[in-house]
Short mmCIF file of C-alpha atoms and ligand atoms in Angstrom, two decimals:
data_model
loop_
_atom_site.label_atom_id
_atom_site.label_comp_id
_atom_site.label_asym_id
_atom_site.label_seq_id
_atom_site.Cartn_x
_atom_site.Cartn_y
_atom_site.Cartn_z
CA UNK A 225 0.00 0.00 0.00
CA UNK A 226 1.32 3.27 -0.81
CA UNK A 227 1.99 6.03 1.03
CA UNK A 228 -0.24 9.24 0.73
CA UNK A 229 1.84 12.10 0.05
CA UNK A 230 0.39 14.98 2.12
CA UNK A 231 0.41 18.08 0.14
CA UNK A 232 -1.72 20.16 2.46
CA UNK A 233 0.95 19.72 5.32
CA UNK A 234 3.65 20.00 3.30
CA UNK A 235 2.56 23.11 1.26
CA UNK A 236 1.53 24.33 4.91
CA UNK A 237 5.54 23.79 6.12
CA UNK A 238 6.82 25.91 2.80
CA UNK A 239 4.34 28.49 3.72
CA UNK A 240 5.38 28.84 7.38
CA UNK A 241 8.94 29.65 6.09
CA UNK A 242 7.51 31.43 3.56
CA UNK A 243 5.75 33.87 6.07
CA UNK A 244 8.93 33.57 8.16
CA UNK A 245 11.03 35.18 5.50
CA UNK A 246 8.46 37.95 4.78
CA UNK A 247 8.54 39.19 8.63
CA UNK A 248 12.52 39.16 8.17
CA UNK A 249 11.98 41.59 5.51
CA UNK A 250 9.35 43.17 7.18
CA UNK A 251 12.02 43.75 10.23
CA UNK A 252 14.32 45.60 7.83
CA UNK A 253 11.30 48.29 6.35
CA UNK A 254 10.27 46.29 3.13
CA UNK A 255 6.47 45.13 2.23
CA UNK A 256 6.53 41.89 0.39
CA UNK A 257 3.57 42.65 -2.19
CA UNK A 258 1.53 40.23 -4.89
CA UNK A 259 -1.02 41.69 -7.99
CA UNK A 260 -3.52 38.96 -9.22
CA UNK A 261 -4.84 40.11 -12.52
CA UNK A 262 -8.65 38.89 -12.92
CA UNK A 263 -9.87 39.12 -16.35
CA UNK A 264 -13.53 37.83 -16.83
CA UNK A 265 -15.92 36.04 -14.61
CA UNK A 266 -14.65 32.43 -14.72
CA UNK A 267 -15.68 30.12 -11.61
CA UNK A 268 -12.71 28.44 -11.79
CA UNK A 269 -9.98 31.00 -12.05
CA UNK A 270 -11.80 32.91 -9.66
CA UNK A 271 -11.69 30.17 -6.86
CA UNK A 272 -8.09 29.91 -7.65
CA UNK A 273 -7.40 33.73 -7.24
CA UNK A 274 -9.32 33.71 -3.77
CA UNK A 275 -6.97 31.15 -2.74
CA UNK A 276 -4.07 32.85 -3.75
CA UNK A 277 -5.31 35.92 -2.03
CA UNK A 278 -5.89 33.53 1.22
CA UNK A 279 -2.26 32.25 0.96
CA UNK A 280 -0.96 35.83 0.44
CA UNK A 281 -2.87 36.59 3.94
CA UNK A 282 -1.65 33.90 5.79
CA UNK A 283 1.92 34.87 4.55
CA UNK A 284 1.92 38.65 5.21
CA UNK A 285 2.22 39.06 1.82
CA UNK A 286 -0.02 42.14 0.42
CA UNK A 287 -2.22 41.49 -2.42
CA UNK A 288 -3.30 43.69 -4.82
CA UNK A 289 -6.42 42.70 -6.83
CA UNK A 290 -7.40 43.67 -10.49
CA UNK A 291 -10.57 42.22 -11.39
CA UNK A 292 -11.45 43.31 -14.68
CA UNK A 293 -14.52 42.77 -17.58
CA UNK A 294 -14.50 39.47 -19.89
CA UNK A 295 -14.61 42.76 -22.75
CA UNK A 296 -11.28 43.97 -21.92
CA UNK A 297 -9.36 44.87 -24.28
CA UNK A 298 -5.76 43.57 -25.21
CA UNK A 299 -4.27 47.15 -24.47
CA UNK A 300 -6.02 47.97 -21.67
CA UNK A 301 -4.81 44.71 -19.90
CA UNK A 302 -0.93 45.39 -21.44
CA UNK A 303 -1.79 49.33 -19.89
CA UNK A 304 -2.38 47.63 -16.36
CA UNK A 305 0.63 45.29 -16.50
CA UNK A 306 2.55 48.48 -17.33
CA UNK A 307 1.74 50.09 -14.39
CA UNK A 308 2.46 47.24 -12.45
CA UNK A 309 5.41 46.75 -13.89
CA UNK A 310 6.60 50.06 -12.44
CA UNK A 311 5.05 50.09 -9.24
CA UNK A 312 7.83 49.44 -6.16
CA UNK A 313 4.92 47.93 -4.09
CA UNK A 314 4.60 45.24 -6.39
CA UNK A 315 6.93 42.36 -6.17
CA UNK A 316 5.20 39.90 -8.09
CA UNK A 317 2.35 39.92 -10.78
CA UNK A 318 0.25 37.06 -11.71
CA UNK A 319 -2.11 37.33 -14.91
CA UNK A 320 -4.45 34.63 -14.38
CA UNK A 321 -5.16 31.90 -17.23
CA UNK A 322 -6.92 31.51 -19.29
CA UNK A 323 -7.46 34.83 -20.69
CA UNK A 324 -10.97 35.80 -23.14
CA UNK A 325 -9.88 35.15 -26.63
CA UNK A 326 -9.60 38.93 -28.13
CA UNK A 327 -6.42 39.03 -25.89
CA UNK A 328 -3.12 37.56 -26.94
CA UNK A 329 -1.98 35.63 -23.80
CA UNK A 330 1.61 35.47 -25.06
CA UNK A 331 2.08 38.88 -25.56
CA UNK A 332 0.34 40.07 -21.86
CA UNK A 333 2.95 37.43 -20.46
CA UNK A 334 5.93 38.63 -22.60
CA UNK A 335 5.00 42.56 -20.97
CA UNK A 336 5.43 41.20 -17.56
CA UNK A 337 8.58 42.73 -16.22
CA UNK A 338 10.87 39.43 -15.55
CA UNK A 339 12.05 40.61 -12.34
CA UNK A 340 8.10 40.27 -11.46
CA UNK A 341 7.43 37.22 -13.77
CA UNK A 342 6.57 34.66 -10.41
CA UNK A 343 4.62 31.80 -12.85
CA UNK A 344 8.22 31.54 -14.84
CA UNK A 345 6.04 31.99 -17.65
CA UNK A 346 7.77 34.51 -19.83
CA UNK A 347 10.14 33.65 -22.53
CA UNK A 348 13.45 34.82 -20.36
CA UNK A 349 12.79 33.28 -17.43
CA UNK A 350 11.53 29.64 -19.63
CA UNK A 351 15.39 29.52 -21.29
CA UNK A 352 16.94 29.96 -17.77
CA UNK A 353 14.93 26.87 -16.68
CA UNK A 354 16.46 25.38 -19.79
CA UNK A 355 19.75 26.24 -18.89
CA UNK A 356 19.60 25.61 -14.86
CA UNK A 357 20.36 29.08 -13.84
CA UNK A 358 16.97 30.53 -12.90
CA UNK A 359 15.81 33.03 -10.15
CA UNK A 360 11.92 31.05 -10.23
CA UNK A 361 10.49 27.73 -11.28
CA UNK A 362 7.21 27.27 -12.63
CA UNK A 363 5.30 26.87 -9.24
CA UNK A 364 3.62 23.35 -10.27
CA UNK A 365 6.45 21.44 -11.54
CA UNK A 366 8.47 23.24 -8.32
CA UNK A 367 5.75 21.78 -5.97
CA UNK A 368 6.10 18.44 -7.69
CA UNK A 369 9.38 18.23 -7.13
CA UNK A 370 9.08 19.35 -3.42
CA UNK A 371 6.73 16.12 -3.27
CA UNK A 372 9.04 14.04 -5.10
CA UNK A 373 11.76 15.17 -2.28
CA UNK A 374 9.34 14.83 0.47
CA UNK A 375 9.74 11.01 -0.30
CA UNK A 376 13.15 10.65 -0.10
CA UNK A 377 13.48 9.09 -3.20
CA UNK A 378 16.19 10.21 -5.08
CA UNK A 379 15.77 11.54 -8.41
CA UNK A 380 19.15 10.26 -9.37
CA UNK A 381 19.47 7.78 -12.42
CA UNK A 382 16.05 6.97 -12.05
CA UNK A 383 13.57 6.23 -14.96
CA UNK A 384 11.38 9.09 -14.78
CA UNK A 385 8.49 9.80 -17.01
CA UNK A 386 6.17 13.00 -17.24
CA UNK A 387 2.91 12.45 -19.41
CA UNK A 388 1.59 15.69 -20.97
CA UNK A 389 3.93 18.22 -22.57
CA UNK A 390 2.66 21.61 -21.67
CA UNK A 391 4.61 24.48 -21.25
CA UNK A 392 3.25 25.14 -17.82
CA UNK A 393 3.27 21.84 -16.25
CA UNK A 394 4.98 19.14 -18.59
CA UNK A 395 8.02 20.71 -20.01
CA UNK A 396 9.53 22.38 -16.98
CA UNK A 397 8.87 19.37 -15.33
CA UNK A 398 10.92 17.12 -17.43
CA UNK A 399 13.53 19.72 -17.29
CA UNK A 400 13.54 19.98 -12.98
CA UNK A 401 14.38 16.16 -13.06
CA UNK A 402 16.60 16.35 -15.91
CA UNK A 403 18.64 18.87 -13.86
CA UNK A 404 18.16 15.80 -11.00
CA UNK A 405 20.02 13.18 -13.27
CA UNK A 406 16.73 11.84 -13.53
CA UNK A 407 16.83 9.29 -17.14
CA UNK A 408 13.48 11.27 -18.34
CA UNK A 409 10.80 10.36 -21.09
CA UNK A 410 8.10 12.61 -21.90
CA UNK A 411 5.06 11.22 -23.34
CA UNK A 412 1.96 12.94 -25.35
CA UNK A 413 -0.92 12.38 -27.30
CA UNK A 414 1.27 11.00 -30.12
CA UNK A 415 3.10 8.63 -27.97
CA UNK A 416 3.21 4.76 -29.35
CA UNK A 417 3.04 2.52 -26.45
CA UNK A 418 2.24 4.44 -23.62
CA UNK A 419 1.09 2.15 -21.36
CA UNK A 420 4.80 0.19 -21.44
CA UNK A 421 6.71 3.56 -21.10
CA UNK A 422 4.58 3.94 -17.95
CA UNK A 423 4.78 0.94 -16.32
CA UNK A 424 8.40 1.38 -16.12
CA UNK A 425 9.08 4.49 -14.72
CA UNK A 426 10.28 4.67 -10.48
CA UNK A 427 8.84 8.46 -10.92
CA UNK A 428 5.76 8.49 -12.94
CA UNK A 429 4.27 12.55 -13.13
CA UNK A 430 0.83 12.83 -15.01
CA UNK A 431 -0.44 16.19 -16.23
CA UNK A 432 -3.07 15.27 -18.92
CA UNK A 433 -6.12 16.55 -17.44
CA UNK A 434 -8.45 13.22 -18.04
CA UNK A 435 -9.95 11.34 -15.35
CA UNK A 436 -9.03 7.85 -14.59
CA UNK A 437 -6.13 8.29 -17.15
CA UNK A 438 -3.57 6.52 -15.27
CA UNK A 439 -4.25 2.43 -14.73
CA UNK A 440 -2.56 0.04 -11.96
CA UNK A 441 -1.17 -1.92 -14.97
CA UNK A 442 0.67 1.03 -16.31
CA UNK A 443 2.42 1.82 -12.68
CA UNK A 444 5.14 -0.01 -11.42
CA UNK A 445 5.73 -1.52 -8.19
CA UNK A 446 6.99 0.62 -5.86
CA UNK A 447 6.64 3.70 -8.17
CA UNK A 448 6.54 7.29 -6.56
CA UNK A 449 3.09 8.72 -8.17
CA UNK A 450 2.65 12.58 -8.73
CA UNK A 451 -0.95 13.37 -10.23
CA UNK A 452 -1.40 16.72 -11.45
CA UNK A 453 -4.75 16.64 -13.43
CA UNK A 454 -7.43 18.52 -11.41
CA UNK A 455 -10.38 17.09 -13.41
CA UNK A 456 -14.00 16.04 -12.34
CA UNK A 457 -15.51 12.81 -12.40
CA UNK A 458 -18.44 11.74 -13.81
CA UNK A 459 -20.38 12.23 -10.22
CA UNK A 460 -18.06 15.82 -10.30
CA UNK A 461 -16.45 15.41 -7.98
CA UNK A 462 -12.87 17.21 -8.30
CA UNK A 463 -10.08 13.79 -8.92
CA UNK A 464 -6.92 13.86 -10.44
CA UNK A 465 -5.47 11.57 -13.36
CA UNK A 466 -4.66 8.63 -11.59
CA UNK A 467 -6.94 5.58 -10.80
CA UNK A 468 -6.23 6.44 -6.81
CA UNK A 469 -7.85 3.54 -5.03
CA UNK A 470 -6.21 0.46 -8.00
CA UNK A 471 -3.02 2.41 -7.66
CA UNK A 472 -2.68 3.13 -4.31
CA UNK A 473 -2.28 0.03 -3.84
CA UNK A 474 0.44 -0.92 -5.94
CA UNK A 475 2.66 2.37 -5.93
CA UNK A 476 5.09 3.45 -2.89
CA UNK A 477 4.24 6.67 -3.13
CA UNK A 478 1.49 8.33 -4.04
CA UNK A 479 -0.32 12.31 -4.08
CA UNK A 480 -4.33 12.37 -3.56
CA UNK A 481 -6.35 14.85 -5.26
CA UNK A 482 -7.34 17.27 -4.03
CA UNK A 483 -4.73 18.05 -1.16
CA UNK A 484 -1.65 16.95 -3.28
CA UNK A 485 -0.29 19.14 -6.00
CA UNK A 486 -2.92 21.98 -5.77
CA UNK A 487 -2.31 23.42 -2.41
CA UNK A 488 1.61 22.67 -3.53
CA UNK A 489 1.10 25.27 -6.54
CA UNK A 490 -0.32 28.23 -3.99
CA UNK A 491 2.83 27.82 -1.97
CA UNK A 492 5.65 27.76 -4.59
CA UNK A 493 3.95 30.97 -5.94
CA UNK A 494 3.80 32.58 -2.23
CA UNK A 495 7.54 31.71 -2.54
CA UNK A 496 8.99 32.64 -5.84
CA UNK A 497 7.04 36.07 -4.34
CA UNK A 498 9.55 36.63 -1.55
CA UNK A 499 12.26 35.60 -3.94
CA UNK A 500 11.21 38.58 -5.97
CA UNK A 501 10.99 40.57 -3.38
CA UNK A 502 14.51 39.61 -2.04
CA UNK A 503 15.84 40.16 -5.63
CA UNK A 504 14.17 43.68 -5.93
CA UNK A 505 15.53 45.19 -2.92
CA UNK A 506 19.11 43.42 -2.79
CA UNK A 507 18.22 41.36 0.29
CA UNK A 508 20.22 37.43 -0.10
P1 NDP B 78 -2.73 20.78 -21.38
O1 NDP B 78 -4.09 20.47 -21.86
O2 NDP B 78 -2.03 22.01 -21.81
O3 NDP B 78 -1.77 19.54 -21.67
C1 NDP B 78 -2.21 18.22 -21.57
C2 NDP B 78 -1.16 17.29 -22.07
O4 NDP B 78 -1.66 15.97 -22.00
C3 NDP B 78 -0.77 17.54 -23.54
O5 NDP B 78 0.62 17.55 -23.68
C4 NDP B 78 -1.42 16.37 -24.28
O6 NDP B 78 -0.67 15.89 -25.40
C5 NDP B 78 -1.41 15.30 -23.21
N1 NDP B 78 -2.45 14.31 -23.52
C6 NDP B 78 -3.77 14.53 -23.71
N2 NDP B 78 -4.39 13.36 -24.01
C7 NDP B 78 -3.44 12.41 -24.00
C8 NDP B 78 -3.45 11.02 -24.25
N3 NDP B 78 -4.58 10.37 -24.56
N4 NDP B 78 -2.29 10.36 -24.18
C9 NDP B 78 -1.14 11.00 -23.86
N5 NDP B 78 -1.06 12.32 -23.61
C10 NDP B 78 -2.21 13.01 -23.68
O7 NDP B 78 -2.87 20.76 -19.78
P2 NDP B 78 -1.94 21.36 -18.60
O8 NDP B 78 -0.56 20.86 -18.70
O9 NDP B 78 -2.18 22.81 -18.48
O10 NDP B 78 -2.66 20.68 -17.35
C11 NDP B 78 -2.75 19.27 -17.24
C12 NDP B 78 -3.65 18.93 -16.06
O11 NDP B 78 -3.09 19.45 -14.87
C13 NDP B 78 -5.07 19.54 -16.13
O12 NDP B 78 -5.96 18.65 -15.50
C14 NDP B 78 -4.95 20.80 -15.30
O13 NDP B 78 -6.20 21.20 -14.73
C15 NDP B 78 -3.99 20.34 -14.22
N6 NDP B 78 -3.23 21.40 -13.59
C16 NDP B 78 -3.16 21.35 -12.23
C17 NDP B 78 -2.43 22.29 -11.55
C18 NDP B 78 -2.35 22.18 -10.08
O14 NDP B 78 -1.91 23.10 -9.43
N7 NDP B 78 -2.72 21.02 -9.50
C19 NDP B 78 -1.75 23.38 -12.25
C20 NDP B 78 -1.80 23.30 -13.68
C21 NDP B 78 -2.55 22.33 -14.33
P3 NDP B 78 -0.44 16.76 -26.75
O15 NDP B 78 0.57 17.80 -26.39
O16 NDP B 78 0.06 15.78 -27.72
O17 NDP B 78 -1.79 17.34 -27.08
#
């Protein structure tokens, strides 16, 4: 039987130090300071920008809201980034995704000032992931691998495979344990025997987004399990990509949804925020 990888405590440790390093700060005159960009009225991104503003609370971190109309225009939302962009008070900005179609989410990402870029998401901050000299890691892919550590399994010449190949979740991913020494395979919709690649990875991450996705037979004995998909099932109720209770019982290692990568996310971008913050005013 494997064991449950506890996100929710462990997000809850980073976010103690977290809050610990923003009262250091806070000791020496400087406000550690977060904008969430709204833009529209989705249910989804909006209960993940209440969270954020929760975890910003709980941190002493000061957030700055900007909830705007699903009409907005391109240059009005490249105006506001602007100004953020130039104000002291904010460390960090964080454009929420996915944005109404008139707006061109690459360029509203490229405009964020990289200094303040904590999602990793523009193109400078991508290449120094690619590299391994980076100032922030995609907050996802950093939880993961916070997870991964938790377990103290090392990364190591192991057989590690990441399914899904975005460039928020899947590539940086395969990158993080590719800086480990981690022997990675990255596997897509196009992938020929997927199943088999699976079944014989000792670190198996899944970021499709499809219910049920991953099997028992495709995990292997032992196997440390990350599951990012946040999906619903066909009762909705929120589950992940992995067949929990088959695998469960067959991995080592294993993250539930929800309380596994989700709460993991919040933290690594609460963070990357007091690295910026750090960065901006000179503090190591
Ligand atoms: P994308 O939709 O951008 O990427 C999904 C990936 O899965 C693609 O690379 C796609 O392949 C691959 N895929 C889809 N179907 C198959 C298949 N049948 N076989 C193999 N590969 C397949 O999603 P994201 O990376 O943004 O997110 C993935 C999941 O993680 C979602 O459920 C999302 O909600 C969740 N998520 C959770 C977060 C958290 O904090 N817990 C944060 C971010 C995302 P191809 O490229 O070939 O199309």
């Amino acid at each position: 039987m494997a064991q449950i990888i506890d996100g929710k405590k462990i997000s809850a440790a980073v976010k103690a130090e977290v809050a610990a390093g923003v009262a250091a700060l806070k000791e020496r005159g400087i406000e550690t300071g977060l904008a969430v960009v709204l833009v529209g009225d989705d249910p989804a991104s909006r209960v993940y920008v209440n969270n954020k503003k929760k975890a910003c609370a709980l941190c002493g971190i000061r957030s700055f809201e900007y909830t705007l109309p699903a009409e907005t225009k391109e240059e009005e939302l490249l105006a506001l980034v602007g100004k953020l962009n130039a104000d002291p008070a904010v460390n960090g900005i964080l454009v929420q995704l996915p944005l109404p179609p008139q707006i061109d989410e690459q360029k509203v990402i490229a405009a964020i000032a990289p200094e303040k870029d904590v999602d990793a998401f523009t193109e400078g901050n991508v290449g120094r992931i690619m590299i391994g000299d980076y100032h922030f890691l995609p907050c996802t892919p950093a939880g993961c691998m916070t997870l991964i550590d938790s377990t103290g399994v090392s990364v190591d010449g192991k057989n590690c495979v990441v399914v899904g190949r975005s460039n928020i979740v899947g590539k940086p991913m395969a990158m993080l344990l590719l800086h480990r020494n981690g022997t990675v395979t990255i596997c897509h919709s196009h992938t020929k025997n997927l199943a088999e690649i699976c079944s014989q990875a000792d670190i198996l991450v899944s970021a499709v987004g499809k219910a049920g996705f991953i099997t028992a037979p495709m995990v292997k004995e032992g196997a440390v399990v990350i599951d990012v998909g946040m999906n619903r099932n066909a009762e909705g109720k929120l589950c992940g990509d992995v067949d929990f209770e088959a695998v469960e019982k067959k991995a080592g290692f294993i993250t539930p949804v929800p309380g596994g990568v989700g709460p993991m996310t919040i933290a690594m971008l609460m963070r990357n925020t007091l690295t910026a913050a750090k960065l901006q005013n000179g503090v190591e």
